[in-house]
PDB file of C-alpha atoms in Angstrom:
ATOM      1  CA  LYS H  81      17.714 -17.141 -54.715  1.00  0.00           C
ATOM      2  CA  VAL H  82      20.491 -15.479 -53.416  1.00  0.00           C
ATOM      3  CA  ASN H  83      23.693 -15.167 -55.761  1.00  0.00           C
ATOM      4  CA  ASN H  84      23.743 -18.601 -57.017  1.00  0.00           C
ATOM      5  CA  ASP H  85      22.617 -20.320 -53.842  1.00  0.00           C
ATOM      6  CA  LEU H  86      18.729 -21.288 -53.065  1.00  0.00           C
ATOM      7  CA  LEU H  87      17.068 -20.666 -49.896  1.00  0.00           C
ATOM      8  CA  PHE H  88      14.387 -23.043 -48.731  1.00  0.00           C
ATOM      9  CA  ALA H  89      11.939 -23.085 -45.640  1.00  0.00           C
ATOM     10  CA  THR H  90      10.497 -26.075 -44.174  1.00  0.00           C
ATOM     11  CA  THR H  91       6.997 -26.783 -42.557  1.00  0.00           C
ATOM     12  CA  GLU H  92       8.937 -27.703 -39.585  1.00  0.00           C
ATOM     13  CA  GLY H  93      10.816 -24.516 -38.967  1.00  0.00           C
ATOM     14  CA  TYR H  94      13.947 -24.952 -40.907  1.00  0.00           C
ATOM     15  CA  ILE H  95      15.690 -22.440 -43.437  1.00  0.00           C
ATOM     16  CA  TYR H  96      18.558 -23.965 -45.608  1.00  0.00           C
ATOM     17  CA  TRP H  97      20.899 -22.195 -47.963  1.00  0.00           C
ATOM     18  CA  VAL H  98      21.857 -24.932 -50.627  1.00  0.00           C
ATOM     19  CA  ASP H  99      24.724 -23.907 -53.305  1.00  0.00           C
ATOM     20  CA  GLN H 100      24.203 -24.615 -56.820  1.00  0.00           C
ATOM     21  CA  ASP H 101      25.613 -28.292 -56.371  1.00  0.00           C
ATOM     22  CA  GLY H 102      23.040 -28.969 -53.890  1.00  0.00           C
ATOM     23  CA  ASN H 103      25.450 -28.856 -50.888  1.00  0.00           C
ATOM     24  CA  ILE H 104      24.029 -27.554 -47.511  1.00  0.00           C
ATOM     25  CA  GLN H 105      25.720 -24.043 -46.937  1.00  0.00           C
ATOM     26  CA  LYS H 106      23.923 -22.937 -43.882  1.00  0.00           C
ATOM     27  CA  GLU H 107      20.991 -24.194 -41.708  1.00  0.00           C
ATOM     28  CA  ILE H 108      18.624 -22.275 -39.251  1.00  0.00           C
ATOM     29  CA  ASN H 109      16.368 -24.256 -36.994  1.00  0.00           C
ATOM     30  CA  ILE H 110      13.523 -21.891 -35.440  1.00  0.00           C
ATOM     31  CA  ASP H 111      13.178 -22.655 -32.249  1.00  0.00           C
ATOM     32  CA  GLY H 112       9.695 -23.851 -30.768  1.00  0.00           C
ATOM     33  CA  ASP H 113       6.650 -25.545 -32.137  1.00  0.00           C
ATOM     34  CA  ILE H 114       6.267 -23.261 -35.582  1.00  0.00           C
ATOM     35  CA  GLN H 115       5.191 -24.002 -38.977  1.00  0.00           C
ATOM     36  CA  LEU H 116       6.729 -22.017 -41.906  1.00  0.00           C
ATOM     37  CA  LYS H 117       4.063 -21.841 -44.943  1.00  0.00           C
ATOM     38  CA  ASN H 118       4.703 -18.308 -45.877  1.00  0.00           C
ATOM     39  CA  GLY H 119       7.282 -16.643 -48.378  1.00  0.00           C
ATOM     40  CA  LEU H 120      10.449 -15.523 -46.840  1.00  0.00           C
ATOM     41  CA  ALA H 121      12.522 -12.551 -48.220  1.00  0.00           C
ATOM     42  CA  ILE H 122      16.134 -11.420 -48.091  1.00  0.00           C
ATOM     43  CA  HIS H 123      16.741  -7.402 -47.981  1.00  0.00           C
ATOM     44  CA  ASN H 124      19.511  -5.425 -46.932  1.00  0.00           C
ATOM     45  CA  ASP H 125      21.413  -8.377 -45.546  1.00  0.00           C
ATOM     46  CA  ASN H 126      18.493  -9.672 -43.372  1.00  0.00           C
ATOM     47  CA  LEU H 127      16.408 -12.666 -43.686  1.00  0.00           C
ATOM     48  CA  TYR H 128      12.705 -12.316 -42.929  1.00  0.00           C
ATOM     49  CA  VAL H 129      10.601 -15.296 -42.393  1.00  0.00           C
ATOM     50  CA  THR H 130       6.874 -15.458 -40.885  1.00  0.00           C
ATOM     51  CA  ASP H 131       5.169 -18.425 -39.007  1.00  0.00           C
ATOM     52  CA  THR H 132       1.665 -19.522 -39.596  1.00  0.00           C
ATOM     53  CA  ASP H 133       0.962 -17.626 -36.343  1.00  0.00           C
ATOM     54  CA  GLY H 134       1.917 -14.251 -37.806  1.00  0.00           C
ATOM     55  CA  VAL H 135       5.343 -13.919 -35.988  1.00  0.00           C
ATOM     56  CA  LEU H 136       7.924 -12.366 -37.797  1.00  0.00           C
ATOM     57  CA  TYR H 137      11.550 -13.603 -37.517  1.00  0.00           C
ATOM     58  CA  GLN H 138      14.551 -11.783 -38.524  1.00  0.00           C
ATOM     59  CA  TYR H 139      18.209 -13.224 -39.350  1.00  0.00           C
ATOM     60  CA  SER H 140      21.409 -11.767 -40.521  1.00  0.00           C
ATOM     61  CA  MET H 141      22.589 -13.327 -43.274  1.00  0.00           C
ATOM     62  CA  ASN H 142      25.409 -15.302 -41.457  1.00  0.00           C
ATOM     63  CA  GLY H 143      22.402 -17.099 -39.758  1.00  0.00           C
ATOM     64  CA  GLN H 144      22.625 -15.223 -36.647  1.00  0.00           C
ATOM     65  CA  PHE H 145      18.960 -14.201 -34.906  1.00  0.00           C
ATOM     66  CA  LYS H 146      18.151 -10.559 -34.736  1.00  0.00           C
ATOM     67  CA  ASN H 147      14.793 -10.252 -33.640  1.00  0.00           C
ATOM     68  CA  LYS H 148      11.185 -11.780 -33.311  1.00  0.00           C
ATOM     69  CA  LYS H 149       7.744  -9.678 -33.785  1.00  0.00           C
ATOM     70  CA  ILE H 150       4.293 -10.571 -33.408  1.00  0.00           C
ATOM     71  CA  LEU H 151       2.579  -8.840 -36.092  1.00  0.00           C
ATOM     72  CA  LYS H 152      -1.012  -8.745 -34.979  1.00  0.00           C
ATOM     73  CA  GLU H 153      -2.714 -10.487 -32.222  1.00  0.00           C
ATOM     74  CA  GLY H 154      -5.478 -12.869 -32.785  1.00  0.00           C
ATOM     75  CA  LEU H 155      -4.750 -14.075 -36.373  1.00  0.00           C
ATOM     76  CA  SER H 156      -6.173 -17.134 -37.448  1.00  0.00           C
ATOM     77  CA  LYS H 157      -3.918 -18.506 -40.109  1.00  0.00           C
ATOM     78  CA  PRO H 158      -2.421 -15.489 -42.003  1.00  0.00           C
ATOM     79  CA  TYR H 159      -0.843 -15.633 -45.213  1.00  0.00           C
ATOM     80  CA  VAL H 160       2.330 -13.526 -45.139  1.00  0.00           C
ATOM     81  CA  ASP H 161       4.582 -12.282 -48.261  1.00  0.00           C
ATOM     82  CA  PHE H 162       6.987  -9.630 -49.115  1.00  0.00           C
ATOM     83  CA  SER H 163       7.195  -7.436 -51.916  1.00  0.00           C
ATOM     84  CA  ASN H 164       8.541  -3.726 -52.732  1.00  0.00           C
ATOM     85  CA  LEU H 165       5.145  -1.788 -52.864  1.00  0.00           C
ATOM     86  CA  SER H 166       6.374   1.484 -52.217  1.00  0.00           C
ATOM     87  CA  SER H 167       8.880   3.776 -53.694  1.00  0.00           C
ATOM     88  CA  SER H 168      10.950   3.828 -50.612  1.00  0.00           C
ATOM     89  CA  ASN H 169      14.015   1.469 -50.415  1.00  0.00           C
ATOM     90  CA  ASN H 170      12.590  -0.656 -47.885  1.00  0.00           C
ATOM     91  CA  LEU H 171      10.825  -3.925 -48.252  1.00  0.00           C
ATOM     92  CA  GLU H 172       6.897  -4.090 -47.657  1.00  0.00           C
ATOM     93  CA  LEU H 173       5.150  -7.120 -45.616  1.00  0.00           C
ATOM     94  CA  VAL H 174       1.628  -8.122 -47.000  1.00  0.00           C
ATOM     95  CA  LEU H 175      -0.234 -10.032 -44.320  1.00  0.00           C
ATOM     96  CA  LEU H 176      -3.770 -11.293 -45.334  1.00  0.00           C
ATOM     97  CA  ASP H 177      -5.865 -12.932 -42.758  1.00  0.00           C
ATOM     98  CA  ARG H 178      -9.409 -13.656 -43.446  1.00  0.00           C
ATOM     99  CA  GLY H 179     -10.811 -10.336 -44.435  1.00  0.00           C
ATOM    100  CA  LEU H 180      -8.179  -7.968 -43.284  1.00  0.00           C
ATOM    101  CA  LEU H 181      -5.315  -6.641 -45.247  1.00  0.00           C
ATOM    102  CA  ASN H 182      -2.242  -5.085 -43.518  1.00  0.00           C
ATOM    103  CA  VAL H 183       0.772  -3.920 -45.443  1.00  0.00           C
ATOM    104  CA  LEU H 184       3.820  -3.015 -43.144  1.00  0.00           C
ATOM    105  CA  THR H 185       7.224  -1.443 -43.922  1.00  0.00           C
ATOM    106  CA  LEU H 186      10.154  -3.116 -42.750  1.00  0.00           C
ATOM    107  CA  ALA H 187      12.743  -1.003 -41.829  1.00  0.00           C
ATOM    108  CA  ASP H 188      14.465  -0.302 -38.306  1.00  0.00           C
ATOM    109  CA  SER H 189      11.115  -1.414 -37.257  1.00  0.00           C
ATOM    110  CA  THR H 190       7.636  -2.573 -38.643  1.00  0.00           C
ATOM    111  CA  GLN H 191       5.619   0.388 -39.477  1.00  0.00           C
ATOM    112  CA  ALA H 192       1.961   0.381 -40.838  1.00  0.00           C
ATOM    113  CA  LEU H 193       1.796   1.508 -44.464  1.00  0.00           C
ATOM    114  CA  PHE H 194      -1.843   0.981 -44.727  1.00  0.00           C
ATOM    115  CA  GLU H 195      -4.660  -1.460 -43.757  1.00  0.00           C
ATOM    116  CA  HIS H 196      -8.000  -2.724 -46.043  1.00  0.00           C
ATOM    117  CA  HIS H 197     -10.982  -4.604 -44.453  1.00  0.00           C
ATOM    118  CA  PHE H 198     -12.849  -6.666 -47.100  1.00  0.00           C
ATOM    119  CA  ILE H 199     -16.858  -7.594 -46.652  1.00  0.00           C
ATOM    120  CA  LYS H 200     -15.992 -11.323 -47.208  1.00  0.00           C
ATOM    121  CA  ASP H 201     -12.814 -13.652 -46.414  1.00  0.00           C
ATOM    122  CA  ILE H 202      -9.941 -13.631 -48.721  1.00  0.00           C
ATOM    123  CA  GLU H 203      -8.838 -17.247 -49.424  1.00  0.00           C
ATOM    124  CA  ASP H 204      -6.438 -16.558 -52.427  1.00  0.00           C
ATOM    125  CA  ARG H 205      -2.830 -15.372 -52.148  1.00  0.00           C
ATOM    126  CA  PRO H 206      -1.946 -11.872 -52.880  1.00  0.00           C
ATOM    127  CA  GLN H 207      -0.455 -11.116 -56.395  1.00  0.00           C
ATOM    128  CA  PHE H 208       2.101  -8.771 -57.262  1.00  0.00           C
ATOM    129  CA  PHE H 209       2.142  -6.929 -60.827  1.00  0.00           C
ATOM    130  CA  LYS H 210       5.349  -4.657 -61.824  1.00  0.00           C
ATOM    131  CA  ASN H 211       4.561  -1.370 -62.208  1.00  0.00           C
ATOM    132  CA  SER H 212       5.871  -0.335 -65.718  1.00  0.00           C
ATOM    133  CA  ALA H 213       6.734   3.068 -64.765  1.00  0.00           C
ATOM    134  CA  SER H 214       9.009   2.401 -61.544  1.00  0.00           C
ATOM    135  CA  ASN H 215      10.790  -0.641 -60.051  1.00  0.00           C
ATOM    136  CA  VAL H 216       7.827  -1.026 -57.435  1.00  0.00           C
ATOM    137  CA  HIS H 217       5.153  -3.556 -57.363  1.00  0.00           C
ATOM    138  CA  ARG H 218       1.146  -3.239 -57.194  1.00  0.00           C
ATOM    139  CA  LEU H 219      -0.792  -5.712 -54.800  1.00  0.00           C
ATOM    140  CA  GLY H 220      -3.477  -7.506 -56.560  1.00  0.00           C
ATOM    141  CA  ILE H 221      -6.331  -9.280 -54.246  1.00  0.00           C
ATOM    142  CA  SER H 222      -8.908 -11.611 -55.528  1.00  0.00           C
ATOM    143  CA  SER H 223     -11.969 -12.701 -53.980  1.00  0.00           C
ATOM    144  CA  ARG H 224     -13.439 -15.995 -54.637  1.00  0.00           C
ATOM    145  CA  ASN H 225     -16.218 -15.410 -52.182  1.00  0.00           C
ATOM    146  CA  ASN H 226     -17.847 -12.199 -54.137  1.00  0.00           C
ATOM    147  CA  ASN H 227     -15.786 -12.602 -57.574  1.00  0.00           C
ATOM    148  CA  LEU H 228     -14.040  -9.183 -57.116  1.00  0.00           C
ATOM    149  CA  LEU H 229     -10.566  -8.121 -58.009  1.00  0.00           C
ATOM    150  CA  TYR H 230      -8.810  -5.239 -56.388  1.00  0.00           C
ATOM    151  CA  ILE H 231      -5.636  -3.600 -57.337  1.00  0.00           C
ATOM    152  CA  PHE H 232      -3.878  -1.077 -54.641  1.00  0.00           C
ATOM    153  CA  GLU H 233      -2.024   1.832 -54.995  1.00  0.00           C
ATOM    154  CA  GLU H 234       1.320   2.114 -52.881  1.00  0.00           C
ATOM    155  CA  ASN H 235      -0.554   4.480 -50.591  1.00  0.00           C
ATOM    156  CA  GLY H 236      -3.450   1.987 -50.022  1.00  0.00           C
ATOM    157  CA  THR H 237      -5.996   3.575 -52.344  1.00  0.00           C
ATOM    158  CA  ILE H 238      -7.808   1.283 -54.830  1.00  0.00           C
ATOM    159  CA  VAL H 239      -6.812   1.741 -58.316  1.00  0.00           C
ATOM    160  CA  GLU H 240      -9.288   3.848 -60.117  1.00  0.00           C
ATOM    161  CA  GLY H 241     -11.949   1.533 -61.864  1.00  0.00           C
ATOM    162  CA  PHE H 242     -11.404  -1.419 -59.321  1.00  0.00           C
ATOM    163  CA  PRO H 243     -12.904  -3.477 -57.831  1.00  0.00           C
ATOM    164  CA  VAL H 244     -14.092  -5.385 -60.877  1.00  0.00           C
ATOM    165  CA  GLU H 245     -15.457  -8.683 -61.253  1.00  0.00           C
ATOM    166  CA  GLY H 246     -13.406 -11.524 -62.142  1.00  0.00           C
ATOM    167  CA  GLN H 247     -11.714 -14.971 -60.662  1.00  0.00           C
ATOM    168  CA  PRO H 248      -8.554 -15.060 -58.934  1.00  0.00           C
ATOM    169  CA  LEU H 249      -5.129 -15.809 -60.799  1.00  0.00           C
ATOM    170  CA  PHE H 250      -5.779 -12.506 -62.751  1.00  0.00           C
ATOM    171  CA  TYR H 251      -3.367 -10.621 -64.987  1.00  0.00           C
ATOM    172  CA  TYR H 252      -3.025  -6.820 -64.621  1.00  0.00           C
ATOM    173  CA  GLY H 253      -0.805  -4.935 -66.951  1.00  0.00           C
ATOM    174  CA  LYS H 254       0.427  -4.494 -70.666  1.00  0.00           C
TER     175      LYS H 254
END
């Protein structure tokens, strides 16, 4: 949601800005044979979206194309989402592909924040838990394959006491 407008991304590579009355304000068609099934984010007057091949697209808020970047070669079907995971003013991109977790900072360029390799594939989406002491979120990962739950600090270390046994869609906090 941007002000009172909503943003929608379709699986066919279209992004729509829709006002509160349901009128399309802007439309972006990402060129090529792509699919959008991951999250999108707005940060510092930029729109970020990824396709199912792990390509990051950056647009200005007026819909002008700015940048395209392959996040990592050889991904199978990555899940990508965005959240504020560090105390910096930058947005972080969370890429989860099979047993590989990559967290990147979106600044003038993408920079690796941390990486974690899981023993088994992760099939569930990451979860984000607001840290009550700050405006950042903690990253939660659950593994259905071995019933383990992980919470990560902003530097990529696993929170003390984790992993613990449990099932996906867990809650962490007060």
